[in-house]
Amino acid sequence: MSYSLLSDANQRLEKALRYVSLSDDVTERLRYPKASLSVSIPVRMDDGSLRVFQGYRVRYDDSRGPTKGGVRFHPHVTLDEVQSLAFWMTFKCAVLNLPFGGAKGGITLNPKELSKFELERLSRGYVDAIADFIGPDIDIPAPDVYTNPMIMGWMMDQYSIIQRKIIPAVVTGKPISMGGSLGRETATAMGAFFVIQTAMTHFSQSPAQTTVAIQGFGNAGAVLAELMFRAGYQVVAVSDSQGGVYAKQGLDIPSIRRLKDSSRGIRAVYCEGSVCSTVEHASITNEELLELDVDILIPAALENQITAENADKIRARYVFEVANGPTNSAADAILEAKGIHVFPDILVNAGGVTVSYYEWVQNRSGFYWSLDEVNRRLEQSMTAETEKIWAIAQELSVSLRTAAYVHALNRLGDAIQAKGTQDYYVS
Ligand code: GLU
């Protein structure tokens, strides 16, 4: 049988189920996505030709509220991937106690090959195709890999055109001028930073003594690298899809960000820019970065980076999963046996959807918050849920991942059981 991301994701659920006492109804419900939509999106290209793109939207579970999750544009998008991402969103929203279920969307393409006009027609075409499947009280898309506020703005606008009224709460991660929330763009990184700060207090580890390697230099990875650099951590390695750089004494992250913005990639900018002459650096591949001897490893790119093939070579003491699904279930067991603490994606990267929730609340109330208000609430939530998961892990002697699933399952279970279970009907 071919490898399925969704069945791999489901193994985390099976493991956590051993530690909760919930009705079998809950388990049965959570094993399958509620609804999966596949659509063809015809797009008129700039040269006049017509291309048809394949798109998906999956609503995994809505027991706790309307479903929520991003839309990714990537050449590797498949229905299986979108279903597992929707599964993770279900647990992520429950971990943060957001009144949402989980969903995800995607279009299979390389967005770098499309012009802005083509991207706009594609984004609007996607909304035309899924308009009956989404809505502020049904399912709310947001940004994910290779999608951004401009694309969210087009999607919200298209939905409003279809409905013949302005409906900002149908999509989050919009430009501020179209009803976006302050702090949404940096929320994933900020949320991860709050988790890391909370976790490090339990290990009595100060930033200055802590070395960090980050795989992925997109919206989440680059902002987090800078937050950690400014807090005094030694960020010794960063990479993007082209490769990365390593400097034992630490990298100058703000310079790398500045140079990357105006150039082609981390390796090129770092070695052609002024910092190159002042810091002894080495080029490394993405695979080498994962295996560095550092305190903290942060996979912030795509899923399935740490697998049975390389888990044994991971030397970090702590892994914080900023990407969705960077570690598969076979690797979980190996990392656990090595005593590596893995802080799971459904907690670590939940800052993005948490501020999406704040955006949805602001859109619905028509009252907008200051950046301080957003960040204060985010810090409070991320810190509190990290502490709860830490306490569950201690109490049950389980990994932090299993603890996070137990925590989410208890909340999901309450919602599913509240509608009635077998015991209620047959007793
Ligand atoms: N794509 C982000 C995630 O995976 C954010 C989802 C959202 O804001 O709804 O968590």
PDB file of C-alpha atoms in Angstrom, residues 26-27 70 78 80 103 121 162 165 194 202-203 210 223 226 233 302 313 317 324 331 333 337 340 373 379 397 411:
ATOM      1  CA  VAL A  26     -15.846  10.184  19.190  1.00  0.00           C
ATOM      2  CA  THR A  27     -13.159   7.950  17.738  1.00  0.00           C
ATOM      3  CA  GLY A  70      -5.405  27.804   5.166  1.00  0.00           C
ATOM      4  CA  THR A  78      -2.808  16.236  -3.281  1.00  0.00           C
ATOM      5  CA  ASP A  80      -4.386  13.109   0.805  1.00  0.00           C
ATOM      6  CA  ALA A 103     -10.293  22.480   7.304  1.00  0.00           C
ATOM      7  CA  ARG A 121      -7.710  34.875 -11.903  1.00  0.00           C
ATOM      8  CA  ILE A 162     -20.907  36.370  -5.445  1.00  0.00           C
ATOM      9  CA  LYS A 165     -22.512  42.176  -0.011  1.00  0.00           C
ATOM     10  CA  PHE A 194       5.973  32.264  23.164  1.00  0.00           C
ATOM     11  CA  HIS A 202      11.198  24.210  32.281  1.00  0.00           C
ATOM     12  CA  PHE A 203      14.697  23.251  31.137  1.00  0.00           C
ATOM     13  CA  THR A 210      21.183  28.018  23.389  1.00  0.00           C
ATOM     14  CA  VAL A 223      10.294  36.174  11.508  1.00  0.00           C
ATOM     15  CA  GLU A 226      14.715  37.370  14.020  1.00  0.00           C
ATOM     16  CA  TYR A 233      19.590  33.016  21.137  1.00  0.00           C
ATOM     17  CA  LEU A 302       7.114  21.429   4.717  1.00  0.00           C
ATOM     18  CA  LYS A 313      20.848  11.273  13.091  1.00  0.00           C
ATOM     19  CA  ARG A 317      17.797  18.296  22.298  1.00  0.00           C
ATOM     20  CA  ASN A 324       2.729  21.313   9.748  1.00  0.00           C
ATOM     21  CA  ALA A 331      10.293   9.153  13.481  1.00  0.00           C
ATOM     22  CA  ALA A 333       9.275   6.747  18.277  1.00  0.00           C
ATOM     23  CA  ALA A 337      13.781   6.842  22.483  1.00  0.00           C
ATOM     24  CA  ILE A 340      14.549  14.434  22.354  1.00  0.00           C
ATOM     25  CA  GLU A 373      -4.037  43.889  22.376  1.00  0.00           C
ATOM     26  CA  GLU A 379       0.919  35.454  24.518  1.00  0.00           C
ATOM     27  CA  SER A 397       4.459  10.216  31.339  1.00  0.00           C
ATOM     28  CA  ARG A 411     -12.213  19.197  24.182  1.00  0.00           C
TER      29      ARG A 411
END
